[in-house]
Amino acid sequence: MYQISELAVEVGLSRTALLYYEKQGLIQGRRLSNGYRVYDDNDLQRIRLIQQLQTGGLTLKECKACLEAKIDRQLLQKRLNLLDEEIAQKQQSRHFLAAILGEGNLKEWHENANKLAPDAHLDWLMKQGFSEKEALRLKWLSKDMNEHEQYMADFMKVFASLDRWAPGSESETLKALLLLPEQPNAILEIGCGKGLATSVLASNTNASITVVDNEQSALTRLSDRFDDEGLVDRLTTVCASMTELPFGNESFDLLWAEGSAYIMGVTNALSQWKPLLKDGGVLMVSDLVWLTDAPSEEAIEFWRQEYPDMQAIDTRLKQVESAGYDVITSFTLSRKAWENYYEPLIARVKELEPEMKGTQALQDIARESDIYRNYLGQFGYQMFLLKKRG
């Protein structure tokens, strides 16, 4: 016989728990003449069997049903399914924690976080010790903070010798410039890269030009070229993030952003850059858009990962209107503009393949090149000329 305190020690439960078991009819104690409650060996074994059943996730009520009647297989199957779901969730949690510690790949997690909460994701990356410049690159390029440093080294090795870092052409930059309603006096180019568009702006206006990029090597190359051309006195270079531009309100009558606004999000760019424009000033922004209502599944899947906010032209135009701009005009970049970017890039990848074969950066660039070859026309770059509404 066991007093309640002795039974509690045997089964590792509290006195309160045993009283609850008894109230639920799981065990049956009896009271002695001296007032003590005692239990026999059947009660001990019954509790131990209940504890075994509980390891399968059964509730006390379900345990009682299993003890008093034939096992309900449907109930057990339901419990098994729930347990499998919990194991899968725990395994996912483990993979994530291991990846955070550098033992796995965070790419998919970054993609989902950026899709669901882009601003919070960027802020979180910066709290992990990345500068804003590094965090923006991580967000759009490697998407795995544990591999970011090596990825960026490989990425920059590919692009270091290339003048063009995005699709475009001088003729289409000039086309957009000639569509301006007025000649600009003060231009801010955001995300200038090595300055191919900058040269067109300088050659076809008399404006002072401020260029911003977060890659100092690109700004240095741009400055050197302008110095050679005798135009450096009209140029101011600023190495800064496009999300925190160090300029006062209404400082410019033209903002120029070819293929760069996607980094911070087009709607964010429309909102954050607007105060920099004088009343009636113009923003020229180009953005990757869908050109068909029925793109291929492979193209959809690729751009869903690489540019989750990619939209159709009509959607962008509605966002532009909502942000307080009037649309002057817009047009789609030609195939030649894409060739200007991808053909040198593909040649560069081929050149580096013997020494960089298997690197993630080279694989990503090669995959993007395949999408360009196979599906260009389903998507493209659209140049938007937008006038700030007064």
PDB file of N, CA, C and O in Angstrom, residues 18-93:
ATOM      1  N   LEU A  18      -2.176  13.786  -8.292  1.00  0.00           N
ATOM      2  CA  LEU A  18      -2.778  12.498  -7.965  1.00  0.00           C
ATOM      3  C   LEU A  18      -4.227  12.656  -7.528  1.00  0.00           C
ATOM      4  O   LEU A  18      -5.084  11.824  -7.872  1.00  0.00           O
ATOM      5  N   LEU A  19      -4.512  13.691  -6.770  1.00  0.00           N
ATOM      6  CA  LEU A  19      -5.895  13.954  -6.374  1.00  0.00           C
ATOM      7  C   LEU A  19      -6.759  14.228  -7.601  1.00  0.00           C
ATOM      8  O   LEU A  19      -7.925  13.822  -7.661  1.00  0.00           O
ATOM      9  N   TYR A  20      -6.174  14.917  -8.594  1.00  0.00           N
ATOM     10  CA  TYR A  20      -6.903  15.178  -9.835  1.00  0.00           C
ATOM     11  C   TYR A  20      -7.148  13.877 -10.593  1.00  0.00           C
ATOM     12  O   TYR A  20      -8.237  13.650 -11.138  1.00  0.00           O
ATOM     13  N   TYR A  21      -6.106  12.998 -10.650  1.00  0.00           N
ATOM     14  CA  TYR A  21      -6.268  11.690 -11.293  1.00  0.00           C
ATOM     15  C   TYR A  21      -7.432  10.932 -10.654  1.00  0.00           C
ATOM     16  O   TYR A  21      -8.238  10.298 -11.339  1.00  0.00           O
ATOM     17  N   GLU A  22      -7.483  10.984  -9.321  1.00  0.00           N
ATOM     18  CA  GLU A  22      -8.532  10.263  -8.616  1.00  0.00           C
ATOM     19  C   GLU A  22      -9.903  10.864  -8.916  1.00  0.00           C
ATOM     20  O   GLU A  22     -10.888  10.138  -9.120  1.00  0.00           O
ATOM     21  N   LYS A  23      -9.968  12.182  -8.977  1.00  0.00           N
ATOM     22  CA  LYS A  23     -11.236  12.851  -9.284  1.00  0.00           C
ATOM     23  C   LYS A  23     -11.724  12.465 -10.672  1.00  0.00           C
ATOM     24  O   LYS A  23     -12.943  12.360 -10.910  1.00  0.00           O
ATOM     25  N   GLN A  24     -10.789  12.251 -11.620  1.00  0.00           N
ATOM     26  CA  GLN A  24     -11.154  11.868 -12.988  1.00  0.00           C
ATOM     27  C   GLN A  24     -11.414  10.366 -13.119  1.00  0.00           C
ATOM     28  O   GLN A  24     -11.745   9.900 -14.214  1.00  0.00           O
ATOM     29  N   GLY A  25     -11.284   9.633 -12.018  1.00  0.00           N
ATOM     30  CA  GLY A  25     -11.562   8.204 -12.045  1.00  0.00           C
ATOM     31  C   GLY A  25     -10.444   7.371 -12.623  1.00  0.00           C
ATOM     32  O   GLY A  25     -10.658   6.212 -12.999  1.00  0.00           O
ATOM     33  N   LEU A  26      -9.250   7.919 -12.701  1.00  0.00           N
ATOM     34  CA  LEU A  26      -8.112   7.188 -13.246  1.00  0.00           C
ATOM     35  C   LEU A  26      -7.497   6.248 -12.219  1.00  0.00           C
ATOM     36  O   LEU A  26      -6.912   5.214 -12.578  1.00  0.00           O
ATOM     37  N   ILE A  27      -7.535   6.610 -10.964  1.00  0.00           N
ATOM     38  CA  ILE A  27      -7.091   5.751  -9.870  1.00  0.00           C
ATOM     39  C   ILE A  27      -8.171   5.790  -8.793  1.00  0.00           C
ATOM     40  O   ILE A  27      -9.025   6.689  -8.776  1.00  0.00           O
ATOM     41  N   GLN A  28      -8.101   4.808  -7.861  1.00  0.00           N
ATOM     42  CA  GLN A  28      -9.118   4.725  -6.811  1.00  0.00           C
ATOM     43  C   GLN A  28      -8.451   4.523  -5.456  1.00  0.00           C
ATOM     44  O   GLN A  28      -8.047   3.405  -5.103  1.00  0.00           O
ATOM     45  N   GLY A  29      -8.288   5.576  -4.732  1.00  0.00           N
ATOM     46  CA  GLY A  29      -7.730   5.467  -3.388  1.00  0.00           C
ATOM     47  C   GLY A  29      -8.823   5.146  -2.382  1.00  0.00           C
ATOM     48  O   GLY A  29     -10.007   5.266  -2.667  1.00  0.00           O
ATOM     49  N   ARG A  30      -8.378   4.722  -1.226  1.00  0.00           N
ATOM     50  CA  ARG A  30      -9.341   4.527  -0.139  1.00  0.00           C
ATOM     51  C   ARG A  30      -8.755   5.108   1.136  1.00  0.00           C
ATOM     52  O   ARG A  30      -7.541   5.183   1.305  1.00  0.00           O
ATOM     53  N   ARG A  31      -9.641   5.506   2.015  1.00  0.00           N
ATOM     54  CA  ARG A  31      -9.211   6.174   3.235  1.00  0.00           C
ATOM     55  C   ARG A  31      -9.202   5.173   4.393  1.00  0.00           C
ATOM     56  O   ARG A  31     -10.163   4.428   4.619  1.00  0.00           O
ATOM     57  N   LEU A  32      -8.097   5.136   5.159  1.00  0.00           N
ATOM     58  CA  LEU A  32      -7.964   4.270   6.322  1.00  0.00           C
ATOM     59  C   LEU A  32      -8.693   4.869   7.513  1.00  0.00           C
ATOM     60  O   LEU A  32      -9.101   6.046   7.497  1.00  0.00           O
ATOM     61  N   SER A  33      -8.802   4.073   8.561  1.00  0.00           N
ATOM     62  CA  SER A  33      -9.494   4.549   9.767  1.00  0.00           C
ATOM     63  C   SER A  33      -8.794   5.735  10.410  1.00  0.00           C
ATOM     64  O   SER A  33      -9.414   6.564  11.082  1.00  0.00           O
ATOM     65  N   ASN A  34      -7.479   5.815  10.187  1.00  0.00           N
ATOM     66  CA  ASN A  34      -6.728   6.960  10.751  1.00  0.00           C
ATOM     67  C   ASN A  34      -6.831   8.214   9.880  1.00  0.00           C
ATOM     68  O   ASN A  34      -6.193   9.220  10.161  1.00  0.00           O
ATOM     69  N   GLY A  35      -7.577   8.118   8.764  1.00  0.00           N
ATOM     70  CA  GLY A  35      -7.783   9.280   7.913  1.00  0.00           C
ATOM     71  C   GLY A  35      -6.832   9.371   6.726  1.00  0.00           C
ATOM     72  O   GLY A  35      -7.021  10.198   5.833  1.00  0.00           O
ATOM     73  N   TYR A  36      -5.782   8.518   6.697  1.00  0.00           N
ATOM     74  CA  TYR A  36      -4.831   8.564   5.595  1.00  0.00           C
ATOM     75  C   TYR A  36      -5.422   7.939   4.335  1.00  0.00           C
ATOM     76  O   TYR A  36      -6.118   6.912   4.417  1.00  0.00           O
ATOM     77  N   ARG A  37      -5.115   8.535   3.184  1.00  0.00           N
ATOM     78  CA  ARG A  37      -5.549   8.005   1.902  1.00  0.00           C
ATOM     79  C   ARG A  37      -4.436   7.091   1.377  1.00  0.00           C
ATOM     80  O   ARG A  37      -3.251   7.483   1.370  1.00  0.00           O
ATOM     81  N   VAL A  38      -4.800   5.887   0.943  1.00  0.00           N
ATOM     82  CA  VAL A  38      -3.793   4.945   0.463  1.00  0.00           C
ATOM     83  C   VAL A  38      -4.209   4.400  -0.901  1.00  0.00           C
ATOM     84  O   VAL A  38      -5.388   4.405  -1.266  1.00  0.00           O
ATOM     85  N   TYR A  39      -3.190   3.880  -1.598  1.00  0.00           N
ATOM     86  CA  TYR A  39      -3.377   3.344  -2.941  1.00  0.00           C
ATOM     87  C   TYR A  39      -2.635   2.019  -3.038  1.00  0.00           C
ATOM     88  O   TYR A  39      -1.637   1.784  -2.336  1.00  0.00           O
ATOM     89  N   ASP A  40      -3.092   1.150  -3.943  1.00  0.00           N
ATOM     90  CA  ASP A  40      -2.428  -0.142  -4.070  1.00  0.00           C
ATOM     91  C   ASP A  40      -1.587  -0.192  -5.345  1.00  0.00           C
ATOM     92  O   ASP A  40      -1.468   0.796  -6.074  1.00  0.00           O
ATOM     93  N   ASP A  41      -1.032  -1.397  -5.592  1.00  0.00           N
ATOM     94  CA  ASP A  41      -0.121  -1.545  -6.728  1.00  0.00           C
ATOM     95  C   ASP A  41      -0.838  -1.372  -8.067  1.00  0.00           C
ATOM     96  O   ASP A  41      -0.230  -0.954  -9.054  1.00  0.00           O
ATOM     97  N   ASN A  42      -2.130  -1.681  -8.119  1.00  0.00           N
ATOM     98  CA  ASN A  42      -2.887  -1.466  -9.359  1.00  0.00           C
ATOM     99  C   ASN A  42      -2.913   0.017  -9.736  1.00  0.00           C
ATOM    100  O   ASN A  42      -2.806   0.371 -10.913  1.00  0.00           O
ATOM    101  N   ASP A  43      -3.057   0.860  -8.707  1.00  0.00           N
ATOM    102  CA  ASP A  43      -3.040   2.298  -8.962  1.00  0.00           C
ATOM    103  C   ASP A  43      -1.669   2.740  -9.493  1.00  0.00           C
ATOM    104  O   ASP A  43      -1.571   3.548 -10.430  1.00  0.00           O
ATOM    105  N   LEU A  44      -0.605   2.211  -8.875  1.00  0.00           N
ATOM    106  CA  LEU A  44       0.751   2.554  -9.320  1.00  0.00           C
ATOM    107  C   LEU A  44       0.952   2.176 -10.796  1.00  0.00           C
ATOM    108  O   LEU A  44       1.433   2.987 -11.599  1.00  0.00           O
ATOM    109  N   GLN A  45       0.567   0.922 -11.129  1.00  0.00           N
ATOM    110  CA  GLN A  45       0.783   0.479 -12.503  1.00  0.00           C
ATOM    111  C   GLN A  45      -0.115   1.221 -13.494  1.00  0.00           C
ATOM    112  O   GLN A  45       0.286   1.504 -14.629  1.00  0.00           O
ATOM    113  N   ARG A  46      -1.312   1.566 -13.057  1.00  0.00           N
ATOM    114  CA  ARG A  46      -2.227   2.297 -13.921  1.00  0.00           C
ATOM    115  C   ARG A  46      -1.646   3.674 -14.263  1.00  0.00           C
ATOM    116  O   ARG A  46      -1.699   4.127 -15.410  1.00  0.00           O
ATOM    117  N   ILE A  47      -1.061   4.335 -13.263  1.00  0.00           N
ATOM    118  CA  ILE A  47      -0.452   5.646 -13.506  1.00  0.00           C
ATOM    119  C   ILE A  47       0.725   5.515 -14.475  1.00  0.00           C
ATOM    120  O   ILE A  47       0.896   6.321 -15.399  1.00  0.00           O
ATOM    121  N   ARG A  48       1.536   4.482 -14.281  1.00  0.00           N
ATOM    122  CA  ARG A  48       2.702   4.316 -15.151  1.00  0.00           C
ATOM    123  C   ARG A  48       2.273   4.036 -16.596  1.00  0.00           C
ATOM    124  O   ARG A  48       2.907   4.494 -17.548  1.00  0.00           O
ATOM    125  N   LEU A  49       1.179   3.282 -16.756  1.00  0.00           N
ATOM    126  CA  LEU A  49       0.673   3.033 -18.104  1.00  0.00           C
ATOM    127  C   LEU A  49       0.126   4.323 -18.717  1.00  0.00           C
ATOM    128  O   LEU A  49       0.331   4.596 -19.911  1.00  0.00           O
ATOM    129  N   ILE A  50      -0.555   5.128 -17.918  1.00  0.00           N
ATOM    130  CA  ILE A  50      -1.046   6.433 -18.390  1.00  0.00           C
ATOM    131  C   ILE A  50       0.116   7.302 -18.850  1.00  0.00           C
ATOM    132  O   ILE A  50       0.049   7.964 -19.895  1.00  0.00           O
ATOM    133  N   GLN A  51       1.205   7.294 -18.089  1.00  0.00           N
ATOM    134  CA  GLN A  51       2.381   8.094 -18.463  1.00  0.00           C
ATOM    135  C   GLN A  51       2.969   7.634 -19.785  1.00  0.00           C
ATOM    136  O   GLN A  51       3.436   8.455 -20.585  1.00  0.00           O
ATOM    137  N   GLN A  52       2.928   6.338 -20.045  1.00  0.00           N
ATOM    138  CA  GLN A  52       3.401   5.841 -21.329  1.00  0.00           C
ATOM    139  C   GLN A  52       2.490   6.299 -22.465  1.00  0.00           C
ATOM    140  O   GLN A  52       2.949   6.694 -23.531  1.00  0.00           O
ATOM    141  N   LEU A  53       1.198   6.249 -22.229  1.00  0.00           N
ATOM    142  CA  LEU A  53       0.253   6.719 -23.243  1.00  0.00           C
ATOM    143  C   LEU A  53       0.416   8.213 -23.513  1.00  0.00           C
ATOM    144  O   LEU A  53       0.279   8.677 -24.656  1.00  0.00           O
ATOM    145  N   GLN A  54       0.739   8.953 -22.463  1.00  0.00           N
ATOM    146  CA  GLN A  54       0.905  10.404 -22.624  1.00  0.00           C
ATOM    147  C   GLN A  54       2.120  10.748 -23.480  1.00  0.00           C
ATOM    148  O   GLN A  54       2.157  11.823 -24.076  1.00  0.00           O
ATOM    149  N   THR A  55       3.101   9.849 -23.540  1.00  0.00           N
ATOM    150  CA  THR A  55       4.253  10.139 -24.409  1.00  0.00           C
ATOM    151  C   THR A  55       3.839  10.206 -25.874  1.00  0.00           C
ATOM    152  O   THR A  55       4.554  10.761 -26.703  1.00  0.00           O
ATOM    153  N   GLY A  56       2.684   9.617 -26.193  1.00  0.00           N
ATOM    154  CA  GLY A  56       2.161   9.709 -27.559  1.00  0.00           C
ATOM    155  C   GLY A  56       1.307  10.935 -27.785  1.00  0.00           C
ATOM    156  O   GLY A  56       0.700  11.077 -28.855  1.00  0.00           O
ATOM    157  N   GLY A  57       1.229  11.803 -26.773  1.00  0.00           N
ATOM    158  CA  GLY A  57       0.485  13.047 -26.932  1.00  0.00           C
ATOM    159  C   GLY A  57      -0.972  12.949 -26.540  1.00  0.00           C
ATOM    160  O   GLY A  57      -1.739  13.886 -26.801  1.00  0.00           O
ATOM    161  N   LEU A  58      -1.395  11.827 -25.923  1.00  0.00           N
ATOM    162  CA  LEU A  58      -2.793  11.677 -25.532  1.00  0.00           C
ATOM    163  C   LEU A  58      -3.103  12.507 -24.289  1.00  0.00           C
ATOM    164  O   LEU A  58      -2.274  12.642 -23.381  1.00  0.00           O
ATOM    165  N   THR A  59      -4.310  13.044 -24.239  1.00  0.00           N
ATOM    166  CA  THR A  59      -4.783  13.749 -23.047  1.00  0.00           C
ATOM    167  C   THR A  59      -5.193  12.724 -21.992  1.00  0.00           C
ATOM    168  O   THR A  59      -5.342  11.525 -22.272  1.00  0.00           O
ATOM    169  N   LEU A  60      -5.388  13.182 -20.765  1.00  0.00           N
ATOM    170  CA  LEU A  60      -5.830  12.277 -19.705  1.00  0.00           C
ATOM    171  C   LEU A  60      -7.173  11.643 -20.046  1.00  0.00           C
ATOM    172  O   LEU A  60      -7.396  10.453 -19.783  1.00  0.00           O
ATOM    173  N   LYS A  61      -8.045  12.433 -20.637  1.00  0.00           N
ATOM    174  CA  LYS A  61      -9.361  11.900 -21.024  1.00  0.00           C
ATOM    175  C   LYS A  61      -9.198  10.801 -22.059  1.00  0.00           C
ATOM    176  O   LYS A  61      -9.868   9.750 -22.003  1.00  0.00           O
ATOM    177  N   GLU A  62      -8.295  11.013 -23.009  1.00  0.00           N
ATOM    178  CA  GLU A  62      -8.056  10.007 -24.041  1.00  0.00           C
ATOM    179  C   GLU A  62      -7.356   8.780 -23.474  1.00  0.00           C
ATOM    180  O   GLU A  62      -7.627   7.642 -23.883  1.00  0.00           O
ATOM    181  N   CYS A  63      -6.472   9.014 -22.499  1.00  0.00           N
ATOM    182  CA  CYS A  63      -5.815   7.881 -21.829  1.00  0.00           C
ATOM    183  C   CYS A  63      -6.855   7.004 -21.123  1.00  0.00           C
ATOM    184  O   CYS A  63      -6.794   5.757 -21.184  1.00  0.00           O
ATOM    185  N   LYS A  64      -7.772   7.626 -20.449  1.00  0.00           N
ATOM    186  CA  LYS A  64      -8.814   6.889 -19.733  1.00  0.00           C
ATOM    187  C   LYS A  64      -9.635   6.046 -20.703  1.00  0.00           C
ATOM    188  O   LYS A  64      -9.949   4.868 -20.441  1.00  0.00           O
ATOM    189  N   ALA A  65      -9.966   6.635 -21.861  1.00  0.00           N
ATOM    190  CA  ALA A  65     -10.726   5.891 -22.864  1.00  0.00           C
ATOM    191  C   ALA A  65      -9.955   4.679 -23.362  1.00  0.00           C
ATOM    192  O   ALA A  65     -10.529   3.600 -23.576  1.00  0.00           O
ATOM    193  N   CYS A  66      -8.645   4.831 -23.540  1.00  0.00           N
ATOM    194  CA  CYS A  66      -7.818   3.709 -23.988  1.00  0.00           C
ATOM    195  C   CYS A  66      -7.705   2.620 -22.934  1.00  0.00           C
ATOM    196  O   CYS A  66      -7.578   1.432 -23.254  1.00  0.00           O
ATOM    197  N   LEU A  67      -7.739   2.994 -21.666  1.00  0.00           N
ATOM    198  CA  LEU A  67      -7.637   2.021 -20.572  1.00  0.00           C
ATOM    199  C   LEU A  67      -8.931   1.251 -20.365  1.00  0.00           C
ATOM    200  O   LEU A  67      -8.916   0.089 -19.946  1.00  0.00           O
ATOM    201  N   GLU A  68     -10.018   1.870 -20.664  1.00  0.00           N
ATOM    202  CA  GLU A  68     -11.309   1.283 -20.315  1.00  0.00           C
ATOM    203  C   GLU A  68     -12.028   0.634 -21.485  1.00  0.00           C
ATOM    204  O   GLU A  68     -13.093   0.026 -21.298  1.00  0.00           O
ATOM    205  N   ALA A  69     -11.512   0.776 -22.700  1.00  0.00           N
ATOM    206  CA  ALA A  69     -12.155   0.186 -23.869  1.00  0.00           C
ATOM    207  C   ALA A  69     -11.113  -0.099 -24.940  1.00  0.00           C
ATOM    208  O   ALA A  69      -9.930   0.217 -24.784  1.00  0.00           O
ATOM    209  N   LYS A  70     -11.550  -0.691 -26.036  1.00  0.00           N
ATOM    210  CA  LYS A  70     -10.657  -0.975 -27.149  1.00  0.00           C
ATOM    211  C   LYS A  70     -10.103   0.327 -27.724  1.00  0.00           C
ATOM    212  O   LYS A  70     -10.810   1.329 -27.792  1.00  0.00           O
ATOM    213  N   ILE A  71      -8.844   0.295 -28.122  1.00  0.00           N
ATOM    214  CA  ILE A  71      -8.183   1.506 -28.630  1.00  0.00           C
ATOM    215  C   ILE A  71      -8.940   2.066 -29.825  1.00  0.00           C
ATOM    216  O   ILE A  71      -9.329   1.324 -30.746  1.00  0.00           O
ATOM    217  N   ASP A  72      -9.143   3.368 -29.809  1.00  0.00           N
ATOM    218  CA  ASP A  72      -9.778   4.082 -30.923  1.00  0.00           C
ATOM    219  C   ASP A  72      -8.697   4.417 -31.948  1.00  0.00           C
ATOM    220  O   ASP A  72      -7.944   5.380 -31.784  1.00  0.00           O
ATOM    221  N   ARG A  73      -8.599   3.640 -32.992  1.00  0.00           N
ATOM    222  CA  ARG A  73      -7.518   3.809 -33.970  1.00  0.00           C
ATOM    223  C   ARG A  73      -7.610   5.157 -34.694  1.00  0.00           C
ATOM    224  O   ARG A  73      -6.602   5.761 -35.057  1.00  0.00           O
ATOM    225  N   GLN A  74      -8.827   5.612 -34.913  1.00  0.00           N
ATOM    226  CA  GLN A  74      -9.002   6.908 -35.577  1.00  0.00           C
ATOM    227  C   GLN A  74      -8.436   8.032 -34.720  1.00  0.00           C
ATOM    228  O   GLN A  74      -7.794   8.959 -35.216  1.00  0.00           O
ATOM    229  N   LEU A  75      -8.664   7.918 -33.396  1.00  0.00           N
ATOM    230  CA  LEU A  75      -8.108   8.911 -32.472  1.00  0.00           C
ATOM    231  C   LEU A  75      -6.590   8.899 -32.509  1.00  0.00           C
ATOM    232  O   LEU A  75      -5.940   9.952 -32.573  1.00  0.00           O
ATOM    233  N   LEU A  76      -6.020   7.672 -32.466  1.00  0.00           N
ATOM    234  CA  LEU A  76      -4.559   7.574 -32.480  1.00  0.00           C
ATOM    235  C   LEU A  76      -3.976   8.089 -33.798  1.00  0.00           C
ATOM    236  O   LEU A  76      -2.902   8.709 -33.813  1.00  0.00           O
ATOM    237  N   GLN A  77      -4.653   7.839 -34.914  1.00  0.00           N
ATOM    238  CA  GLN A  77      -4.168   8.331 -36.206  1.00  0.00           C
ATOM    239  C   GLN A  77      -4.162   9.855 -36.236  1.00  0.00           C
ATOM    240  O   GLN A  77      -3.238  10.487 -36.759  1.00  0.00           O
ATOM    241  N   LYS A  78      -5.201  10.454 -35.653  1.00  0.00           N
ATOM    242  CA  LYS A  78      -5.273  11.914 -35.579  1.00  0.00           C
ATOM    243  C   LYS A  78      -4.118  12.453 -34.761  1.00  0.00           C
ATOM    244  O   LYS A  78      -3.474  13.446 -35.141  1.00  0.00           O
ATOM    245  N   ARG A  79      -3.841  11.776 -33.621  1.00  0.00           N
ATOM    246  CA  ARG A  79      -2.720  12.202 -32.782  1.00  0.00           C
ATOM    247  C   ARG A  79      -1.391  12.044 -33.520  1.00  0.00           C
ATOM    248  O   ARG A  79      -0.491  12.874 -33.404  1.00  0.00           O
ATOM    249  N   LEU A  80      -1.262  10.975 -34.270  1.00  0.00           N
ATOM    250  CA  LEU A  80      -0.034  10.748 -35.028  1.00  0.00           C
ATOM    251  C   LEU A  80       0.179  11.845 -36.070  1.00  0.00           C
ATOM    252  O   LEU A  80       1.299  12.344 -36.251  1.00  0.00           O
ATOM    253  N   ASN A  81      -0.894  12.218 -36.746  1.00  0.00           N
ATOM    254  CA  ASN A  81      -0.792  13.287 -37.753  1.00  0.00           C
ATOM    255  C   ASN A  81      -0.369  14.603 -37.118  1.00  0.00           C
ATOM    256  O   ASN A  81       0.466  15.334 -37.663  1.00  0.00           O
ATOM    257  N   LEU A  82      -0.966  14.909 -35.957  1.00  0.00           N
ATOM    258  CA  LEU A  82      -0.598  16.142 -35.251  1.00  0.00           C
ATOM    259  C   LEU A  82       0.859  16.107 -34.814  1.00  0.00           C
ATOM    260  O   LEU A  82       1.574  17.114 -34.906  1.00  0.00           O
ATOM    261  N   LEU A  83       1.291  14.930 -34.363  1.00  0.00           N
ATOM    262  CA  LEU A  83       2.686  14.796 -33.929  1.00  0.00           C
ATOM    263  C   LEU A  83       3.644  14.983 -35.097  1.00  0.00           C
ATOM    264  O   LEU A  83       4.696  15.638 -34.966  1.00  0.00           O
ATOM    265  N   ASP A  84       3.286  14.444 -36.261  1.00  0.00           N
ATOM    266  CA  ASP A  84       4.128  14.626 -37.449  1.00  0.00           C
ATOM    267  C   ASP A  84       4.241  16.104 -37.822  1.00  0.00           C
ATOM    268  O   ASP A  84       5.317  16.577 -38.209  1.00  0.00           O
ATOM    269  N   GLU A  85       3.136  16.834 -37.697  1.00  0.00           N
ATOM    270  CA  GLU A  85       3.156  18.269 -37.984  1.00  0.00           C
ATOM    271  C   GLU A  85       4.061  19.009 -37.003  1.00  0.00           C
ATOM    272  O   GLU A  85       4.829  19.896 -37.397  1.00  0.00           O
ATOM    273  N   GLU A  86       3.965  18.644 -35.725  1.00  0.00           N
ATOM    274  CA  GLU A  86       4.809  19.290 -34.716  1.00  0.00           C
ATOM    275  C   GLU A  86       6.282  19.001 -34.965  1.00  0.00           C
ATOM    276  O   GLU A  86       7.137  19.881 -34.830  1.00  0.00           O
ATOM    277  N   ILE A  87       6.592  17.743 -35.345  1.00  0.00           N
ATOM    278  CA  ILE A  87       7.986  17.379 -35.630  1.00  0.00           C
ATOM    279  C   ILE A  87       8.510  18.184 -36.817  1.00  0.00           C
ATOM    280  O   ILE A  87       9.641  18.688 -36.791  1.00  0.00           O
ATOM    281  N   ALA A  88       7.678  18.325 -37.848  1.00  0.00           N
ATOM    282  CA  ALA A  88       8.089  19.099 -39.022  1.00  0.00           C
ATOM    283  C   ALA A  88       8.349  20.558 -38.651  1.00  0.00           C
ATOM    284  O   ALA A  88       9.328  21.164 -39.113  1.00  0.00           O
ATOM    285  N   GLN A  89       7.503  21.119 -37.805  1.00  0.00           N
ATOM    286  CA  GLN A  89       7.700  22.501 -37.360  1.00  0.00           C
ATOM    287  C   GLN A  89       8.971  22.642 -36.528  1.00  0.00           C
ATOM    288  O   GLN A  89       9.727  23.594 -36.691  1.00  0.00           O
ATOM    289  N   LYS A  90       9.194  21.667 -35.643  1.00  0.00           N
ATOM    290  CA  LYS A  90      10.407  21.706 -34.826  1.00  0.00           C
ATOM    291  C   LYS A  90      11.652  21.559 -35.686  1.00  0.00           C
ATOM    292  O   LYS A  90      12.667  22.225 -35.458  1.00  0.00           O
ATOM    293  N   GLN A  91      11.556  20.680 -36.706  1.00  0.00           N
ATOM    294  CA  GLN A  91      12.695  20.495 -37.591  1.00  0.00           C
ATOM    295  C   GLN A  91      12.985  21.768 -38.380  1.00  0.00           C
ATOM    296  O   GLN A  91      14.146  22.140 -38.580  1.00  0.00           O
ATOM    297  N   GLN A  92      11.922  22.446 -38.800  1.00  0.00           N
ATOM    298  CA  GLN A  92      12.095  23.713 -39.502  1.00  0.00           C
ATOM    299  C   GLN A  92      12.752  24.740 -38.589  1.00  0.00           C
ATOM    300  O   GLN A  92      13.638  25.488 -39.008  1.00  0.00           O
ATOM    301  N   SER A  93      12.331  24.775 -37.337  1.00  0.00           N
ATOM    302  CA  SER A  93      12.934  25.689 -36.363  1.00  0.00           C
ATOM    303  C   SER A  93      14.402  25.368 -36.163  1.00  0.00           C
ATOM    304  O   SER A  93      15.244  26.270 -36.085  1.00  0.00           O
TER     305      SER A  93
END
